[in-house]
Amino acid sequence: MTPVLYSFRRCPYAMRARLALDVSGVQVALREVVLRDKPQAFLEASPSGTVPCLIDGTTVIDESIDIMHWALQQNDPEGWLDMPQLGHDLIARFDGPFKSALDRTKYATRYPDEDPEEHRRMASTFLMDLNAQIHGYIFGKPTLVDYAILPFVRQFAFIDKDWFDAQDWIVLHTWLDGFLASDRFNRIMPKFAQWHPDDAPLMFP
């Protein structure tokens, strides 16, 4: 049977899963979830109740980075998995402290005891370091780390795009702008209709 991917268009974790599926060409039946109206089939399948969640037979994968590996281990035409350990370390930094700072900047009302400006400064230190590491791509060619991190840099950038564009991160801006203008980004970001159990399968990519 065709694997099933529960997704949410704007979620950066779901974006990274769709990016890996797009490059690998591994086809899934995409089910777009509305987070305020999660379908029962999704809640029964996902141990965490979060997107993305991939179901392949009896295997359930509900961590986005694991879905990326799952797809690329089947087909990796651009060699995304060919990267040094530093790439995995960067993904861990962005999934951990950077995402924490991002959330406390973007969703300040959820964290009334936190200073959003301080967290924006913390997130900015990660981006300054990243700006110094990028050479077209982080390792000079597209690898897993670029596409695992880009959705979160995009999310941070659009908290206050004017402020972000004013920062002296020229290389990082070029890297992000290239991603946002790419055919690949456009392919993973069409508006998907909310999935219902009686819908015909929506194949992706």
Tab-separated table of N, CA and C in Angstrom, residues 77-202:
chain	number	residue	atom	x	y	z
A	77	PRO	N	18.889	11.197	-4.918
A	77	PRO	CA	19.538	11.531	-6.188
A	77	PRO	C	20.489	12.717	-6.113
A	78	GLU	N	20.309	13.612	-5.146
A	78	GLU	CA	21.187	14.774	-5.032
A	78	GLU	C	22.245	14.610	-3.940
A	79	GLY	N	22.279	13.442	-3.302
A	79	GLY	CA	23.299	13.185	-2.296
A	79	GLY	C	23.132	14.000	-1.027
A	80	TRP	N	21.901	14.204	-0.594
A	80	TRP	CA	21.666	14.996	0.614
A	80	TRP	C	22.271	14.355	1.856
A	81	LEU	N	22.332	13.028	1.887
A	81	LEU	CA	22.874	12.345	3.064
A	81	LEU	C	24.395	12.383	3.107
A	82	ASP	N	25.007	12.844	2.034
A	82	ASP	CA	26.471	12.922	1.975
A	82	ASP	C	26.929	14.241	2.592
A	83	MET	N	26.984	14.265	3.911
A	83	MET	CA	27.405	15.476	4.617
A	83	MET	C	28.179	15.068	5.867
A	84	PRO	N	29.038	15.939	6.364
A	84	PRO	CA	29.819	15.616	7.564
A	84	PRO	C	28.969	15.649	8.830
A	85	GLN	N	29.538	15.168	9.923
A	85	GLN	CA	28.839	15.132	11.208
A	85	GLN	C	28.395	16.521	11.644
A	86	LEU	N	29.135	17.556	11.234
A	86	LEU	CA	28.762	18.917	11.595
A	86	LEU	C	27.347	19.238	11.141
A	87	GLY	N	26.928	18.668	10.022
A	87	GLY	CA	25.564	18.904	9.558
A	87	GLY	C	24.531	18.381	10.538
A	88	HIS	N	24.772	17.182	11.065
A	88	HIS	CA	23.847	16.622	12.059
A	88	HIS	C	23.868	17.458	13.337
A	89	ASP	N	25.051	17.964	13.697
A	89	ASP	CA	25.152	18.819	14.885
A	89	ASP	C	24.357	20.116	14.700
A	90	LEU	N	24.428	20.684	13.487
A	90	LEU	CA	23.677	21.918	13.211
A	90	LEU	C	22.177	21.674	13.279
A	91	ILE	N	21.730	20.553	12.752
A	91	ILE	CA	20.297	20.234	12.816
A	91	ILE	C	19.857	20.160	14.276
A	92	ALA	N	20.671	19.514	15.123
A	92	ALA	CA	20.325	19.405	16.545
A	92	ALA	C	20.263	20.781	17.200
A	93	ARG	N	21.174	21.685	16.839
A	93	ARG	CA	21.165	23.035	17.413
A	93	ARG	C	19.907	23.797	16.986
A	94	PHE	N	19.522	23.652	15.724
A	94	PHE	CA	18.358	24.388	15.245
A	94	PHE	C	17.058	23.762	15.746
A	95	ASP	N	17.040	22.444	15.903
A	95	ASP	CA	15.850	21.802	16.453
A	95	ASP	C	15.698	22.071	17.942
A	96	GLY	N	16.806	22.364	18.621
A	96	GLY	CA	16.787	22.582	20.062
A	96	GLY	C	16.778	24.049	20.436
A	97	PRO	N	17.941	24.627	20.751
A	97	PRO	CA	17.952	26.004	21.273
A	97	PRO	C	17.461	27.060	20.286
A	98	PHE	N	17.739	26.894	18.977
A	98	PHE	CA	17.234	27.902	18.038
A	98	PHE	C	15.714	27.888	17.992
A	99	LYS	N	15.115	26.703	17.893
A	99	LYS	CA	13.644	26.626	17.822
A	99	LYS	C	13.013	27.140	19.113
A	100	SER	N	13.657	26.885	20.243
A	100	SER	CA	13.155	27.419	21.505
A	100	SER	C	13.143	28.945	21.485
A	101	ALA	N	14.224	29.547	21.022
A	101	ALA	CA	14.285	31.007	20.943
A	101	ALA	C	13.298	31.547	19.913
A	102	LEU	N	13.165	30.852	18.796
A	102	LEU	CA	12.205	31.259	17.757
A	102	LEU	C	10.791	31.298	18.335
A	103	ASP	N	10.398	30.223	19.015
A	103	ASP	CA	9.034	30.160	19.553
A	103	ASP	C	8.784	31.276	20.558
A	104	ARG	N	9.780	31.587	21.383
A	104	ARG	CA	9.599	32.611	22.403
A	104	ARG	C	9.656	34.021	21.829
A	105	THR	N	10.114	34.124	20.585
A	105	THR	CA	10.042	35.397	19.861
A	105	THR	C	8.701	35.521	19.136
A	106	LYS	N	8.333	34.476	18.421
A	106	LYS	CA	7.127	34.518	17.583
A	106	LYS	C	5.841	34.430	18.407
A	107	TYR	N	5.856	33.606	19.436
A	107	TYR	CA	4.642	33.360	20.229
A	107	TYR	C	4.823	33.909	21.641
A	108	ALA	N	5.180	35.178	21.724
A	108	ALA	CA	5.535	35.782	23.016
A	108	ALA	C	4.400	35.684	24.035
A	109	THR	N	3.161	35.737	23.580
A	109	THR	CA	2.046	35.700	24.529
A	109	THR	C	1.934	34.344	25.225
A	110	ARG	N	2.512	33.312	24.641
A	110	ARG	CA	2.487	31.994	25.279
A	110	ARG	C	3.514	31.899	26.408
A	111	TYR	N	4.454	32.836	26.407
A	111	TYR	CA	5.548	32.793	27.379
A	111	TYR	C	5.624	34.150	28.090
A	112	PRO	N	4.627	34.461	28.928
A	112	PRO	CA	4.557	35.802	29.515
A	112	PRO	C	5.738	36.148	30.427
A	113	ASP	N	6.425	35.135	30.917
A	113	ASP	CA	7.566	35.397	31.806
A	113	ASP	C	8.894	35.496	31.059
A	114	GLU	N	8.841	35.414	29.712
A	114	GLU	CA	10.054	35.460	28.903
A	114	GLU	C	10.128	36.799	28.157
A	115	ASP	N	11.354	37.231	27.872
A	115	ASP	CA	11.586	38.481	27.131
A	115	ASP	C	11.779	38.151	25.655
A	116	PRO	N	10.817	38.485	24.787
A	116	PRO	CA	10.949	38.117	23.378
A	116	PRO	C	12.161	38.751	22.708
A	117	GLU	N	12.532	39.967	23.130
A	117	GLU	CA	13.700	40.607	22.514
A	117	GLU	C	14.985	39.852	22.858
A	118	GLU	N	15.073	39.366	24.062
A	118	GLU	CA	16.242	38.574	24.445
A	118	GLU	C	16.307	37.291	23.634
A	119	HIS	N	15.162	36.674	23.409
A	119	HIS	CA	15.151	35.445	22.623
A	119	HIS	C	15.435	35.734	21.146
A	120	ARG	N	15.015	36.875	20.657
A	120	ARG	CA	15.380	37.235	19.287
A	120	ARG	C	16.888	37.419	19.169
A	121	ARG	N	17.492	38.016	20.178
A	121	ARG	CA	18.959	38.156	20.162
A	121	ARG	C	19.633	36.784	20.206
A	122	MET	N	19.076	35.868	20.988
A	122	MET	CA	19.647	34.520	21.062
A	122	MET	C	19.547	33.815	19.712
A	123	ALA	N	18.385	33.905	19.086
A	123	ALA	CA	18.218	33.290	17.765
A	123	ALA	C	19.165	33.919	16.755
A	124	SER	N	19.375	35.222	16.872
A	124	SER	CA	20.244	35.924	15.928
A	124	SER	C	21.683	35.444	15.995
A	125	THR	N	22.132	35.024	17.186
A	125	THR	CA	23.507	34.524	17.270
A	125	THR	C	23.673	33.254	16.444
A	126	PHE	N	22.649	32.420	16.421
A	126	PHE	CA	22.703	31.224	15.581
A	126	PHE	C	22.787	31.611	14.105
A	127	LEU	N	22.014	32.604	13.715
A	127	LEU	CA	21.981	32.995	12.310
A	127	LEU	C	23.258	33.711	11.887
A	128	MET	N	23.864	34.470	12.787
A	128	MET	CA	25.164	35.077	12.466
A	128	MET	C	26.215	34.005	12.223
A	129	ASP	N	26.226	32.980	13.079
A	129	ASP	CA	27.157	31.864	12.887
A	129	ASP	C	26.878	31.146	11.570
A	130	LEU	N	25.588	30.927	11.280
A	130	LEU	CA	25.216	30.231	10.052
A	130	LEU	C	25.615	31.040	8.827
A	131	ASN	N	25.435	32.361	8.886
A	131	ASN	CA	25.819	33.236	7.782
A	131	ASN	C	27.294	33.066	7.423
A	132	ALA	N	28.120	32.839	8.446
A	132	ALA	CA	29.558	32.670	8.209
A	132	ALA	C	29.905	31.303	7.640
A	133	GLN	N	28.985	30.346	7.754
A	133	GLN	CA	29.273	28.982	7.310
A	133	GLN	C	28.784	28.683	5.899
A	134	ILE	N	27.850	29.473	5.408
A	134	ILE	CA	27.229	29.172	4.116
A	134	ILE	C	28.158	29.570	2.973
A	135	HIS	N	28.321	28.655	2.036
A	135	HIS	CA	29.081	28.920	0.804
A	135	HIS	C	28.199	28.479	-0.367
A	136	GLY	N	27.190	29.277	-0.649
A	136	GLY	CA	26.146	28.854	-1.581
A	136	GLY	C	25.147	28.004	-0.828
A	137	TYR	N	25.648	26.865	-0.333
A	137	TYR	CA	24.935	26.036	0.634
A	137	TYR	C	25.864	25.870	1.828
A	138	ILE	N	25.380	25.231	2.882
A	138	ILE	CA	26.173	25.150	4.100
A	138	ILE	C	27.481	24.413	3.852
A	139	PHE	N	27.440	23.361	3.046
A	139	PHE	CA	28.663	22.630	2.713
A	139	PHE	C	29.018	22.754	1.230
A	140	GLY	N	28.582	23.844	0.608
A	140	GLY	CA	28.937	24.104	-0.774
A	140	GLY	C	28.042	23.438	-1.790
A	141	LYS	N	27.224	22.487	-1.366
A	141	LYS	CA	26.242	21.819	-2.231
A	141	LYS	C	25.030	21.478	-1.373
A	142	PRO	N	23.876	21.237	-1.990
A	142	PRO	CA	22.692	20.931	-1.184
A	142	PRO	C	22.881	19.643	-0.391
A	143	THR	N	22.624	19.692	0.896
A	143	THR	CA	22.622	18.492	1.730
A	143	THR	C	21.432	18.542	2.678
A	144	LEU	N	21.289	17.489	3.439
A	144	LEU	CA	20.159	17.374	4.363
A	144	LEU	C	20.047	18.576	5.282
A	145	VAL	N	21.163	19.082	5.770
A	145	VAL	CA	21.113	20.153	6.758
A	145	VAL	C	20.470	21.420	6.197
A	146	ASP	N	20.736	21.749	4.935
A	146	ASP	CA	20.118	22.948	4.350
A	146	ASP	C	18.599	22.862	4.424
A	147	TYR	N	18.066	21.725	3.979
A	147	TYR	CA	16.618	21.619	3.863
A	147	TYR	C	15.952	21.253	5.180
A	148	ALA	N	16.722	20.786	6.154
A	148	ALA	CA	16.184	20.591	7.495
A	148	ALA	C	16.068	21.911	8.247
A	149	ILE	N	16.965	22.855	7.946
A	149	ILE	CA	17.017	24.130	8.664
A	149	ILE	C	16.210	25.227	7.972
A	150	LEU	N	16.202	25.250	6.649
A	150	LEU	CA	15.583	26.354	5.909
A	150	LEU	C	14.147	26.672	6.350
A	151	PRO	N	13.277	25.684	6.587
A	151	PRO	CA	11.909	26.053	6.999
A	151	PRO	C	11.853	26.836	8.302
A	152	PHE	N	12.817	26.602	9.192
A	152	PHE	CA	12.815	27.308	10.472
A	152	PHE	C	13.412	28.708	10.335
A	153	VAL	N	14.406	28.856	9.474
A	153	VAL	CA	14.930	30.192	9.197
A	153	VAL	C	13.840	31.020	8.523
A	154	ARG	N	13.097	30.415	7.611
A	154	ARG	CA	11.970	31.108	6.977
A	154	ARG	C	10.963	31.557	8.029
A	155	GLN	N	10.619	30.682	8.957
A	155	GLN	CA	9.647	31.031	9.988
A	155	GLN	C	10.135	32.204	10.830
A	156	PHE	N	11.417	32.173	11.194
A	156	PHE	CA	11.977	33.271	11.976
A	156	PHE	C	11.970	34.566	11.169
A	157	ALA	N	12.345	34.490	9.899
A	157	ALA	CA	12.425	35.685	9.056
A	157	ALA	C	11.089	36.399	8.978
A	158	PHE	N	10.001	35.649	8.916
A	158	PHE	CA	8.690	36.274	8.702
A	158	PHE	C	8.016	36.712	9.997
A	159	ILE	N	8.691	36.558	11.125
A	159	ILE	CA	8.175	37.189	12.340
A	159	ILE	C	8.162	38.703	12.148
A	160	ASP	N	9.253	39.217	11.617
A	160	ASP	CA	9.378	40.658	11.323
A	160	ASP	C	10.319	40.762	10.127
A	161	LYS	N	9.758	40.679	8.923
A	161	LYS	CA	10.577	40.568	7.724
A	161	LYS	C	11.419	41.816	7.493
A	162	ASP	N	10.887	43.008	7.804
A	162	ASP	CA	11.665	44.228	7.622
A	162	ASP	C	12.902	44.211	8.517
A	163	TRP	N	12.720	43.812	9.760
A	163	TRP	CA	13.866	43.724	10.685
A	163	TRP	C	14.869	42.687	10.174
A	164	PHE	N	14.359	41.535	9.775
A	164	PHE	CA	15.235	40.460	9.296
A	164	PHE	C	16.036	40.911	8.085
A	165	ASP	N	15.379	41.564	7.130
A	165	ASP	CA	16.063	41.995	5.906
A	165	ASP	C	17.110	43.066	6.187
A	166	ALA	N	16.952	43.774	7.298
A	166	ALA	CA	17.909	44.837	7.636
A	166	ALA	C	19.178	44.307	8.298
A	167	GLN	N	19.190	43.024	8.666
A	167	GLN	CA	20.371	42.465	9.323
A	167	GLN	C	21.484	42.210	8.295
A	168	ASP	N	22.703	42.300	8.765
A	168	ASP	CA	23.863	42.171	7.882
A	168	ASP	C	24.237	40.699	7.695
A	169	TRP	N	23.278	39.958	7.140
A	169	TRP	CA	23.477	38.521	6.898
A	169	TRP	C	23.316	38.274	5.394
A	170	ILE	N	24.185	38.864	4.616
A	170	ILE	CA	24.000	38.872	3.165
A	170	ILE	C	23.981	37.466	2.582
A	171	VAL	N	24.896	36.634	3.029
A	171	VAL	CA	24.973	35.275	2.479
A	171	VAL	C	23.735	34.475	2.876
A	172	LEU	N	23.325	34.604	4.130
A	172	LEU	CA	22.145	33.888	4.595
A	172	LEU	C	20.890	34.368	3.870
A	173	HIS	N	20.780	35.681	3.628
A	173	HIS	CA	19.632	36.204	2.885
A	173	HIS	C	19.579	35.595	1.485
A	174	THR	N	20.721	35.501	0.834
A	174	THR	CA	20.766	34.934	-0.517
A	174	THR	C	20.348	33.470	-0.492
A	175	TRP	N	20.816	32.738	0.498
A	175	TRP	CA	20.482	31.314	0.672
A	175	TRP	C	18.977	31.138	0.876
A	176	LEU	N	18.403	31.936	1.778
A	176	LEU	CA	16.972	31.830	2.042
A	176	LEU	C	16.152	32.303	0.849
A	177	ASP	N	16.515	33.418	0.240
A	177	ASP	CA	15.752	33.935	-0.900
A	177	ASP	C	15.769	32.955	-2.065
A	178	GLY	N	16.912	32.303	-2.277
A	178	GLY	CA	16.997	31.307	-3.339
A	178	GLY	C	16.042	30.155	-3.086
A	179	PHE	N	15.954	29.743	-1.833
A	179	PHE	CA	15.023	28.673	-1.460
A	179	PHE	C	13.580	29.100	-1.698
A	180	LEU	N	13.218	30.288	-1.252
A	180	LEU	CA	11.837	30.747	-1.379
A	180	LEU	C	11.415	30.945	-2.827
A	181	ALA	N	12.377	31.229	-3.703
A	181	ALA	CA	12.072	31.431	-5.123
A	181	ALA	C	12.173	30.144	-5.939
A	182	SER	N	12.540	29.043	-5.297
A	182	SER	CA	12.837	27.815	-6.033
A	182	SER	C	11.573	27.069	-6.444
A	183	ASP	N	11.694	26.303	-7.507
A	183	ASP	CA	10.602	25.426	-7.924
A	183	ASP	C	10.290	24.412	-6.832
A	184	ARG	N	11.325	23.948	-6.136
A	184	ARG	CA	11.106	22.946	-5.083
A	184	ARG	C	10.203	23.500	-3.982
A	185	PHE	N	10.462	24.719	-3.547
A	185	PHE	CA	9.613	25.310	-2.510
A	185	PHE	C	8.181	25.451	-3.024
A	186	ASN	N	8.026	25.895	-4.248
A	186	ASN	CA	6.679	26.045	-4.810
A	186	ASN	C	5.963	24.703	-4.905
A	187	ARG	N	6.712	23.640	-5.185
A	187	ARG	CA	6.080	22.316	-5.305
A	187	ARG	C	5.571	21.789	-3.967
A	188	ILE	N	6.237	22.162	-2.869
A	188	ILE	CA	5.790	21.621	-1.584
A	188	ILE	C	4.768	22.509	-0.891
A	189	MET	N	4.449	23.676	-1.480
A	189	MET	CA	3.615	24.656	-0.785
A	189	MET	C	2.282	25.005	-1.461
A	190	PRO	N	1.739	24.176	-2.347
A	190	PRO	CA	0.396	24.509	-2.825
A	190	PRO	C	-0.598	24.425	-1.672
A	191	LYS	N	-1.751	25.018	-1.834
A	191	LYS	CA	-2.763	24.950	-0.785
A	191	LYS	C	-3.483	23.605	-0.880
A	192	PHE	N	-3.258	22.780	0.128
A	192	PHE	CA	-3.889	21.472	0.182
A	192	PHE	C	-5.217	21.585	0.919
A	193	ALA	N	-6.241	20.931	0.389
A	193	ALA	CA	-7.540	20.920	1.058
A	193	ALA	C	-7.481	20.012	2.279
A	194	GLN	N	-8.265	20.357	3.305
A	194	GLN	CA	-8.333	19.518	4.494
A	194	GLN	C	-8.771	18.110	4.118
A	195	TRP	N	-8.068	17.121	4.667
A	195	TRP	CA	-8.391	15.727	4.371
A	195	TRP	C	-9.594	15.246	5.165
A	196	HIS	N	-10.457	14.481	4.490
A	196	HIS	CA	-11.574	13.795	5.135
A	196	HIS	C	-11.496	12.317	4.755
A	197	PRO	N	-11.967	11.429	5.615
A	197	PRO	CA	-11.791	9.984	5.375
A	197	PRO	C	-12.364	9.471	4.063
A	198	ASP	N	-13.360	10.154	3.517
A	198	ASP	CA	-13.952	9.650	2.269
A	198	ASP	C	-13.320	10.280	1.023
A	199	ASP	N	-12.259	11.084	1.204
A	199	ASP	CA	-11.600	11.726	0.059
A	199	ASP	C	-10.783	10.716	-0.747
A	200	ALA	N	-10.693	10.961	-2.053
A	200	ALA	CA	-9.769	10.192	-2.881
A	200	ALA	C	-8.337	10.548	-2.481
A	201	PRO	N	-7.400	9.613	-2.602
A	201	PRO	CA	-6.019	9.891	-2.190
A	201	PRO	C	-5.418	11.057	-2.995
A	202	LEU	N	-4.686	11.919	-2.276
A	202	LEU	CA	-3.946	13.014	-2.899
A	202	LEU	C	-2.488	12.593	-2.925
